[in-house]
XYZ file of C-alpha atoms in Angstrom:
633
model
C -17.843 17.942 4.245
C -17.510 18.402 0.482
C -19.777 21.504 -0.008
C -20.171 20.894 -3.627
C -23.601 19.443 -4.804
C -23.540 15.406 -4.234
C -23.671 15.082 -8.286
C -20.261 16.746 -8.642
C -18.890 15.569 -4.868
C -16.157 13.216 -7.120
C -14.668 16.490 -8.084
C -14.636 18.298 -4.422
C -11.515 19.869 -3.472
C -10.667 19.304 -0.031
C -7.362 19.292 1.521
C -5.584 18.743 5.202
C -3.105 21.243 5.557
C -0.435 20.011 8.150
C 1.204 22.691 10.505
C 4.784 20.848 10.006
C 6.956 22.284 12.806
C 10.425 20.236 12.211
C 9.954 18.530 8.256
C 7.460 17.819 5.681
C 6.039 14.956 4.228
C 7.586 15.461 1.357
C 11.198 14.965 1.967
C 12.592 18.345 2.015
C 16.357 18.559 2.706
C 16.690 22.427 3.462
C 14.633 24.318 5.461
C 11.095 23.155 5.199
C 7.805 24.865 5.000
C 5.791 24.668 7.974
C 2.901 23.200 6.262
C 1.804 20.555 3.932
C -1.195 20.125 1.786
C -2.534 16.642 1.268
C -4.880 17.108 -1.864
C -7.928 14.688 -2.859
C -9.253 15.946 -5.532
C -9.541 15.512 -9.083
C -10.357 19.303 -9.618
C -9.163 20.619 -12.978
C -7.153 23.631 -10.911
C -5.071 21.527 -9.049
C -1.902 21.774 -10.744
C -2.438 25.914 -10.620
C -3.105 25.398 -7.093
C -1.920 22.977 -5.238
C 0.505 20.899 -7.561
C 2.941 23.680 -7.552
C 2.863 23.902 -3.520
C 3.743 20.132 -3.617
C 0.205 18.583 -2.604
C 0.112 15.074 -1.972
C -3.455 12.826 -2.337
C -4.969 11.715 0.912
C -8.002 9.593 0.541
C -11.351 10.883 2.004
C -14.028 8.581 2.725
C -17.535 9.985 2.137
C -20.181 7.586 1.205
C -22.566 9.986 2.312
C -25.600 7.911 0.877
C -24.654 4.884 2.923
C -25.439 6.601 6.177
C -28.293 9.478 5.742
C -29.184 9.607 9.092
C -27.594 9.731 12.493
C -27.336 7.191 15.316
C -29.485 6.461 18.042
C -29.288 5.301 21.413
C -29.804 1.373 20.043
C -28.114 1.721 17.135
C -26.780 3.384 13.638
C -29.452 2.469 10.731
C -27.995 1.769 7.778
C -24.600 0.933 9.164
C -22.554 -0.658 6.463
C -21.264 -4.271 6.656
C -17.878 -5.529 6.642
C -18.184 -6.285 2.793
C -19.868 -2.849 2.393
C -17.158 -0.942 3.814
C -14.275 -2.440 2.528
C -15.626 -2.384 -0.888
C -16.233 1.275 -0.433
C -12.751 1.882 1.061
C -10.752 -0.237 -1.729
C -12.544 1.920 -4.490
C -11.897 5.571 -2.718
C -8.254 4.168 -2.244
C -8.026 3.270 -5.948
C -9.361 6.531 -7.021
C -7.101 8.716 -5.037
C -3.998 6.611 -5.309
C -3.030 7.072 -1.484
C -3.582 4.075 1.095
C -1.455 5.759 3.753
C -3.601 8.756 5.007
C -7.016 8.332 5.243
C -9.911 10.500 6.352
C -13.452 9.702 7.592
C -15.770 12.364 6.468
C -18.784 11.135 7.656
C -20.731 14.333 9.074
C -24.025 12.680 9.886
C -21.945 10.117 12.510
C -19.703 12.943 14.351
C -20.757 12.921 18.096
C -21.830 16.599 17.759
C -24.649 15.485 15.640
C -25.941 12.829 17.914
C -28.611 13.860 20.191
C -27.968 12.088 23.414
C -25.031 10.529 25.053
C -26.689 7.142 24.455
C -26.173 8.190 20.476
C -22.942 9.448 20.638
C -21.747 6.140 22.443
C -23.342 3.908 19.841
C -21.509 6.612 16.801
C -18.373 5.813 19.073
C -18.764 2.019 18.473
C -19.597 2.275 15.066
C -16.569 4.492 14.423
C -14.172 2.029 16.487
C -15.274 -0.931 14.322
C -15.089 0.842 11.145
C -11.226 1.746 11.956
C -10.885 -1.880 12.683
C -12.070 -3.208 9.502
C -9.971 -0.228 7.525
C -6.829 -1.605 9.390
C -7.343 -4.792 8.159
C -7.436 -3.530 4.500
C -4.548 -0.841 5.016
C -2.676 -1.791 8.125
C -0.258 0.814 8.300
C -2.757 3.192 7.170
C -3.195 6.352 9.109
C -6.612 7.284 9.992
C -7.877 10.688 10.752
C -11.821 12.116 11.459
C -13.779 15.042 10.227
C -15.382 16.853 12.821
C -16.816 20.071 14.523
C -13.863 20.013 16.786
C -14.288 23.275 17.455
C -17.655 22.914 18.879
C -18.797 23.759 22.192
C -20.121 20.267 22.847
C -16.482 19.462 22.821
C -15.080 22.262 25.079
C -13.246 20.595 28.300
C -15.762 22.339 31.025
C -18.861 21.358 28.733
C -21.217 19.603 31.079
C -22.312 17.415 28.200
C -20.007 14.541 28.666
C -19.429 14.208 24.794
C -15.998 15.516 25.347
C -15.111 12.686 27.641
C -16.756 10.306 25.000
C -15.252 11.358 22.059
C -11.811 10.928 23.690
C -12.325 7.178 23.362
C -11.697 7.704 19.772
C -8.406 9.320 20.281
C -7.100 6.896 23.271
C -4.236 5.392 21.313
C -5.577 1.985 21.060
C -5.727 0.111 17.654
C -9.383 0.936 17.287
C -8.605 4.872 17.197
C -7.636 7.713 15.165
C -4.410 8.579 14.575
C -4.893 12.220 14.060
C -7.486 14.963 14.505
C -8.744 16.679 11.325
C -11.131 19.508 12.493
C -13.318 21.141 9.669
C -11.970 24.522 9.340
C -13.834 25.447 6.010
C -14.818 29.227 6.088
C -18.081 28.874 7.340
C -17.603 32.371 9.689
C -18.340 36.016 8.224
C -14.870 37.345 9.106
C -11.649 35.978 9.409
C -11.191 36.609 13.155
C -14.002 34.405 13.551
C -12.218 31.592 11.514
C -8.867 32.362 13.859
C -11.176 31.872 16.717
C -12.814 28.818 15.588
C -8.717 27.277 14.712
C -8.314 28.157 18.577
C -11.223 26.314 19.538
C -10.112 23.190 17.899
C -6.771 23.077 19.385
C -8.175 23.640 22.940
C -10.491 21.026 22.329
C -8.397 18.476 20.792
C -5.547 19.236 22.809
C -7.828 18.603 26.034
C -8.275 15.005 24.756
C -4.455 14.493 24.168
C -3.818 15.755 27.615
C -6.566 13.596 29.144
C -5.025 10.179 27.085
C -1.667 11.220 27.643
C -0.694 11.236 24.023
C 0.573 14.188 21.179
C -2.106 12.932 18.340
C -1.529 15.465 15.361
C -4.340 18.090 14.932
C -4.321 18.899 10.887
C -6.606 21.448 9.946
C -8.995 20.407 7.204
C -9.700 23.334 5.172
C -11.665 24.695 1.842
C -9.017 25.543 -0.983
C -11.833 26.984 -3.727
C -10.239 30.137 -5.483
C -12.578 32.713 -7.628
C -13.951 31.955 -10.848
C -13.811 27.795 -10.215
C -17.233 27.470 -9.026
C -20.539 29.322 -9.301
C -21.702 28.668 -5.872
C -20.487 30.716 -2.844
C -17.032 29.536 -2.354
C -14.005 31.059 -0.257
C -12.419 33.878 -1.976
C -8.973 33.742 -3.063
C -7.782 36.780 -0.624
C -9.389 34.338 2.545
C -8.044 31.420 1.305
C -4.430 33.028 1.314
C -4.783 34.393 4.534
C -5.977 31.160 6.022
C -2.732 29.291 4.535
C -0.848 32.471 5.904
C -2.036 31.963 9.623
C -1.588 28.333 9.582
C 2.096 28.806 8.055
C 3.272 30.978 10.805
C 0.980 29.636 13.484
C 4.265 26.853 13.610
C 4.664 26.980 17.622
C 2.388 27.578 20.100
C 4.997 30.183 21.641
C 5.223 32.033 18.331
C 3.709 35.405 17.577
C 0.839 34.365 15.140
C 0.040 31.470 17.472
C -0.157 33.990 20.385
C -2.518 35.818 18.334
C -4.928 33.575 17.265
C -4.886 31.986 20.666
C -5.733 34.763 22.539
C -8.938 35.637 20.259
C -10.393 32.547 22.017
C -12.849 33.719 24.863
C -11.050 31.926 28.133
C -13.148 29.425 29.952
C -14.177 29.720 33.245
C -15.258 27.306 35.814
C -14.331 24.005 35.875
C -12.524 21.871 33.202
C -13.784 17.911 32.664
C -10.957 16.046 31.735
C -11.136 12.104 31.235
C -14.110 12.191 33.324
C -12.879 13.799 36.292
C -13.689 17.700 37.100
C -11.372 20.196 38.659
C -10.947 23.909 38.532
C -9.252 25.445 35.245
C -7.696 28.567 34.161
C -7.283 30.079 31.030
C -3.608 30.470 29.614
C -3.408 32.115 26.511
C -6.540 30.884 25.052
C -5.509 27.248 26.462
C -6.623 25.888 29.602
C -4.220 25.120 32.787
C -5.982 21.883 34.842
C -4.673 23.000 38.295
C -1.933 20.424 39.476
C -1.386 19.514 35.938
C 0.455 21.358 33.218
C -0.758 23.393 30.675
C -2.465 21.653 27.192
C -1.044 24.541 25.069
C 2.740 24.634 25.947
C 5.551 26.443 24.478
C 7.530 23.214 25.043
C 4.930 20.669 23.904
C 4.308 20.665 20.324
C 0.439 20.901 19.875
C 0.688 19.576 16.346
C 3.154 16.832 15.088
C 3.850 16.175 11.601
C 3.263 12.542 10.199
C 6.989 12.413 9.341
C 7.794 11.201 12.641
C 5.224 7.861 11.405
C 6.507 7.774 7.712
C 10.163 7.850 6.396
C 12.850 10.454 7.155
C 13.607 13.310 4.830
C 15.757 13.330 2.049
C 19.571 14.851 2.719
C 21.168 16.259 -0.336
C 24.581 15.972 1.310
C 24.778 12.264 0.928
C 24.232 9.425 -1.655
C 21.566 6.738 -1.788
C 20.757 3.291 -3.592
C 17.081 3.855 -5.035
C 16.055 -0.175 -4.668
C 12.741 -1.365 -5.807
C 10.432 -2.282 -3.427
C 7.873 -4.506 -5.962
C 10.929 -6.065 -7.844
C 13.104 -7.163 -4.925
C 17.017 -7.312 -5.086
C 16.918 -4.610 -8.009
C 17.909 -1.067 -8.458
C 17.882 1.926 -10.255
C 20.970 1.654 -12.677
C 22.619 3.245 -15.883
C 22.113 0.640 -18.611
C 25.163 0.380 -21.452
C 22.915 2.352 -23.645
C 23.265 5.241 -21.282
C 19.365 4.784 -20.217
C 17.973 4.546 -16.690
C 17.148 0.709 -16.066
C 16.426 -1.819 -13.310
C 19.589 -3.995 -12.547
C 20.285 -6.309 -9.203
C 21.751 -4.108 -6.568
C 25.389 -3.896 -6.078
C 26.845 -1.609 -3.503
C 30.176 -1.607 -5.682
C 28.387 -0.819 -8.662
C 28.866 3.313 -8.695
C 26.573 3.460 -11.610
C 23.776 2.695 -9.100
C 24.737 5.460 -6.940
C 22.557 8.488 -7.035
C 22.077 11.976 -5.227
C 19.252 14.433 -4.850
C 19.356 18.161 -5.347
C 16.774 20.645 -4.443
C 15.158 21.836 -7.833
C 13.836 24.891 -6.473
C 11.631 26.455 -3.670
C 8.601 23.902 -4.016
C 10.745 21.272 -2.740
C 10.856 19.453 -5.673
C 14.237 17.714 -6.359
C 16.749 16.408 -9.211
C 17.626 12.997 -9.040
C 21.972 12.828 -10.282
C 24.313 10.229 -11.035
C 26.734 10.642 -8.842
C 29.332 8.971 -10.857
C 28.882 11.562 -13.696
C 29.241 14.355 -11.147
C 32.443 13.012 -9.941
C 33.825 12.766 -13.600
C 32.396 16.046 -14.640
C 32.719 18.481 -11.769
C 30.421 21.359 -12.328
C 27.673 19.665 -13.868
C 25.082 16.523 -13.217
C 23.182 13.986 -15.155
C 19.658 13.974 -14.106
C 16.630 11.413 -14.213
C 14.448 12.819 -16.797
C 11.248 11.743 -17.676
C 8.652 12.864 -20.839
C 5.426 10.909 -21.697
C 6.238 7.885 -19.763
C 9.760 7.839 -21.273
C 12.833 7.935 -18.990
C 16.430 8.904 -19.864
C 19.343 11.177 -18.376
C 19.677 14.877 -18.998
C 22.443 17.096 -18.799
C 22.091 19.931 -16.038
C 24.911 22.500 -15.705
C 25.518 23.138 -11.664
C 23.669 25.896 -10.710
C 21.384 25.684 -13.761
C 17.745 25.327 -13.686
C 16.348 22.027 -14.621
C 13.476 21.559 -16.863
C 10.059 19.914 -15.156
C 10.835 16.840 -16.751
C 14.095 16.503 -14.226
C 11.890 17.689 -11.389
C 10.989 14.968 -8.865
C 8.754 14.940 -5.716
C 10.311 12.456 -3.249
C 6.971 11.326 -1.278
C 7.576 9.707 2.153
C 5.602 6.532 3.046
C 5.778 4.091 5.571
C 8.415 1.436 6.602
C 11.151 3.223 5.159
C 9.523 3.631 1.360
C 9.252 6.168 -0.907
C 7.491 7.125 -4.124
C 9.048 9.286 -6.782
C 6.533 11.394 -8.199
C 7.613 13.353 -11.992
C 6.228 16.588 -12.532
C 6.964 17.048 -16.254
C 4.153 15.532 -17.773
C 1.532 16.476 -15.041
C -1.827 17.073 -16.968
C -5.412 17.228 -16.262
C -8.257 15.998 -18.743
C -11.933 15.416 -17.876
C -11.265 16.459 -14.313
C -8.618 13.739 -13.935
C -5.300 14.269 -12.185
C -2.505 12.065 -13.583
C 0.425 13.038 -11.855
C 2.930 9.588 -12.625
C 5.173 7.641 -10.422
C 8.348 6.064 -11.294
C 7.741 2.435 -11.767
C 10.403 -0.415 -11.718
C 8.741 -3.433 -14.027
C 9.955 -6.903 -14.499
C 12.701 -7.254 -16.913
C 14.594 -4.187 -15.599
C 12.290 -1.993 -17.249
C 11.788 1.416 -15.944
C 9.223 3.853 -16.817
C 6.354 5.779 -15.239
C 2.662 5.911 -15.150
C -0.463 7.207 -13.368
C 0.566 6.616 -9.346
C -1.427 3.955 -7.956
C 0.030 3.080 -4.673
C 1.571 -0.167 -5.795
C 4.628 -2.283 -4.621
C 6.191 -1.292 -8.263
C 5.847 2.301 -7.777
C 7.596 1.985 -4.228
C 11.384 2.384 -3.512
C 13.980 2.145 -0.688
C 16.304 5.183 -0.544
C 19.313 3.166 0.764
C 22.674 5.275 2.181
C 25.479 4.724 0.481
C 29.151 5.955 1.471
C 30.390 6.523 -1.514
C 34.100 7.142 -3.017
C 34.862 11.084 -2.285
C 33.233 10.880 1.343
C 34.737 10.606 4.491
C 33.136 8.347 7.016
C 33.615 8.473 10.825
C 32.747 6.209 13.641
C 32.331 8.201 16.810
C 34.896 7.813 19.347
C 32.776 8.317 22.561
C 29.133 8.333 23.193
C 26.841 7.793 26.328
C 23.614 9.236 28.198
C 22.932 10.788 31.304
C 20.555 10.389 33.723
C 18.803 12.728 36.222
C 17.402 12.468 40.078
C 18.880 10.051 41.937
C 21.435 8.655 39.252
C 23.079 11.884 38.637
C 26.120 10.631 39.766
C 25.967 7.588 37.401
C 27.560 6.679 34.418
C 25.725 4.931 31.637
C 28.644 4.933 28.873
C 28.526 0.912 28.592
C 24.618 0.649 27.140
C 24.325 -0.493 23.469
C 21.990 2.511 23.229
C 21.647 6.052 24.353
C 18.428 7.425 25.826
C 17.012 10.729 25.289
C 13.698 11.881 27.193
C 12.227 15.443 28.047
C 11.223 14.455 31.733
C 12.479 15.366 34.900
C 14.269 13.241 38.199
C 15.621 10.127 37.309
C 13.509 10.140 33.937
C 15.447 12.862 32.894
C 18.002 11.440 30.071
C 20.150 13.396 27.610
C 22.922 11.910 25.068
C 26.435 12.858 24.251
C 28.264 11.590 21.264
C 32.033 12.742 19.898
C 34.179 12.708 16.849
C 37.520 13.001 16.141
C 37.884 15.368 12.969
C 41.922 15.853 13.456
C 42.667 13.143 10.336
C 40.517 15.137 7.949
C 42.225 16.647 5.065
C 40.902 19.718 3.564
C 38.176 22.139 4.570
C 34.531 20.187 5.423
C 32.250 21.604 3.106
C 29.464 18.901 3.977
C 28.866 16.658 7.460
C 26.090 14.302 7.925
C 25.147 12.617 11.536
C 23.786 8.859 10.676
C 21.987 7.790 13.726
C 19.554 4.911 14.358
C 16.628 4.818 16.775
C 16.710 1.183 18.247
C 13.656 1.604 20.768
C 10.951 4.548 20.184
C 7.984 4.092 22.961
C 6.156 6.433 21.034
C 6.038 9.676 18.625
C 8.509 11.846 19.924
C 10.470 15.087 18.765
C 14.102 15.229 19.729
C 16.686 17.821 18.770
C 20.640 17.957 18.283
C 23.047 20.596 19.674
C 26.545 21.746 19.849
C 28.497 20.697 22.914
C 31.708 23.142 22.983
C 33.469 20.931 25.761
C 35.117 18.445 24.318
C 36.532 17.000 28.035
C 34.055 14.215 28.811
C 34.897 10.837 28.680
C 32.429 8.053 27.919
C 33.149 6.050 31.007
C 33.203 8.923 33.229
C 30.365 11.311 32.094
C 27.183 11.696 34.366
C 24.266 14.138 34.548
C 26.284 16.363 37.426
C 29.458 16.829 35.342
C 28.205 16.359 32.004
C 28.944 19.848 29.865
C 26.257 22.323 28.942
C 24.545 22.062 25.214
C 24.692 25.186 23.106
C 21.476 27.294 23.478
C 20.297 26.878 19.605
C 19.179 23.121 17.754
C 21.374 22.592 15.128
C 18.821 19.730 13.743
C 15.146 18.383 14.987
C 13.431 16.039 13.770
C 10.898 13.038 14.493
C 10.165 9.701 15.678
C 7.721 7.347 16.117
C 7.593 3.309 16.727
C 7.762 2.793 12.955
C 11.226 4.694 12.808
C 12.929 1.531 14.863
C 15.633 0.936 12.323
C 15.363 3.632 9.935
C 18.898 5.414 9.572
C 18.481 9.485 10.491
C 20.645 11.221 8.167
C 20.845 14.959 9.992
C 22.606 17.670 8.595
C 25.355 18.893 10.946
C 27.455 20.957 8.629
C 27.712 24.286 10.663
C 28.840 22.913 13.523
C 31.225 20.298 12.063
C 32.903 23.049 10.415
C 33.334 25.573 13.422
C 34.567 22.743 15.322
C 37.137 21.206 12.892
C 40.077 23.403 14.164
C 39.580 22.149 17.461
C 39.845 18.393 16.070
C 37.238 17.488 18.444
C 33.717 17.467 17.648
C 30.755 17.007 20.258
C 27.198 16.753 19.980
C 24.308 16.492 22.372
C 20.555 15.197 21.684
C 17.808 15.845 23.686
C 13.960 15.119 23.708
C 10.729 16.714 24.043
C 8.740 14.081 25.285
C 7.936 13.620 28.824
C 5.938 10.625 28.522
C 8.044 8.658 26.350
C 11.620 7.761 25.459
C 13.776 7.066 22.910
C 17.092 4.769 22.465
C 19.597 5.383 19.843
C 22.126 2.821 18.665
C 25.538 3.493 20.631
C 28.969 2.393 19.147
C 28.535 -0.722 21.233
C 25.577 -1.967 19.435
C 25.407 -5.573 18.130
C 23.831 -4.220 14.895
C 26.859 -2.697 13.042
C 24.782 -0.506 10.566
C 22.822 0.916 13.074
C 26.155 2.770 14.835
C 26.853 6.093 14.868
C 28.991 7.770 11.795
C 29.668 11.096 10.839
C 29.525 11.376 6.988
C 31.883 14.094 5.783
C 32.536 15.771 2.516
C 35.632 17.820 1.783
C 37.355 20.060 -0.827
């Protein structure tokens, strides 16, 4: 809910803070922050407070005037027609420039606002219809719901039944929400109370996830106001920073910050209702443990899952890419004969179409550098430069500080697409946010214009094995399976399965490379891995394997060597990730293994109810097969 007056609602600052565990919606190549801000505001302090943090817009559907009342047991007065909803939807997306993340902020329709279970069921039916209509317009959008998730009405041991009614809106069906967005404005007298309500929201939402066998994201929806912005009673800057600090530090349930928050909750007692059944429950660190089940707040289960697993992989600064236009099919960002950026027909052999990304600072922005220039001029870069809509190339000394005109946000969209958002021309005028995106127009033209989500502002970043890199195919790969299959070898499949379950559903993968023919010292190593099958959102990790004696056609669960104790890299995948290459930094492990000649890695999953199959060296699609991309000096 926007807390500004209705007349000023268009300028309301509402964000969703995403507590990331692995990687950011902005494609960070180094250690990512644990949170991300979806910024749906046109407020004039946007650059000062949030754009500097890499804020990206989410579209929030208000339309409060359309539904002034709540539902009744017989229906929902003033519910919109399909035409009205779709008109509202396209208008909001046009205003906020984001059709990828859409949040329903209909406070009069949330179930805790309804006077009876009959009215709540009517609200559920209406929400399901609104979701279906939204998916007709934006089929790839991820849709969330502003709600009072911390409400005792939704608690697992509440006898009202609202918790199980609400679970219908988060059950994984096509007419349900993709993530929770608990309202966490500072409406409480103390920061401790804010922490407690955060914890209550986590408990209630996690209970629904457990009941439905899912792991939907929980994205706190909080107030970002700072002192001096508005004369009303808004969030003090010190409190805003405290909230952000808690969200940043509480990145996994086992972290000390999370434990502090969770133990602030008064443990429930009695029985817990889950998916319509009532069973005894016990408090566990503020969470709930069902007898005969597992804790819904677990150190091994992510109660927050970021959208990166649903969207496109993060950028890897160790490798090179072609930047391919989505709107102008078959064209790539190139360097023209006059030395300026243009869009030309894509050709993998054209070195001027090969680009390498480099972190520009600590805010997650990148420079986009000509790889051919970098190769010809060691120690210097020629970076894509924007100024007032005009594009050029600017020389940046290695280790030097790029100007704002040479810094870009790389915004991960769905289907392997990205937006490239320039930061140099940012301005606010009349409460209008003027972030601009790279545009590939007709006739080979490249420019920047206000980001609008159009196809001409979307690009695919295609990995290219450029000259100067050593590209190795793996020499062996297989997966192992536990339980009754612990002595069975799975070294002949076209994909290797990983699953974090037990018994015959416990599966891990192994992969091996021969580094003995590499001359020189390894300076970077990137594992190229392609998901071939993904049954649902999952978080996977890769580990070093010190013992290289295993054999592809002989390895089994019972004779497999142990993984290292610390993950080298972690990432998220979803069904949308199938066919999208992952470029995983494994430099430190490869450097350590170079003297041994052989380099083994192990992959495992966290999800126990879903599995991922990564393409093996035997996969029928050659571009899916594993590779190790190495640079040396």
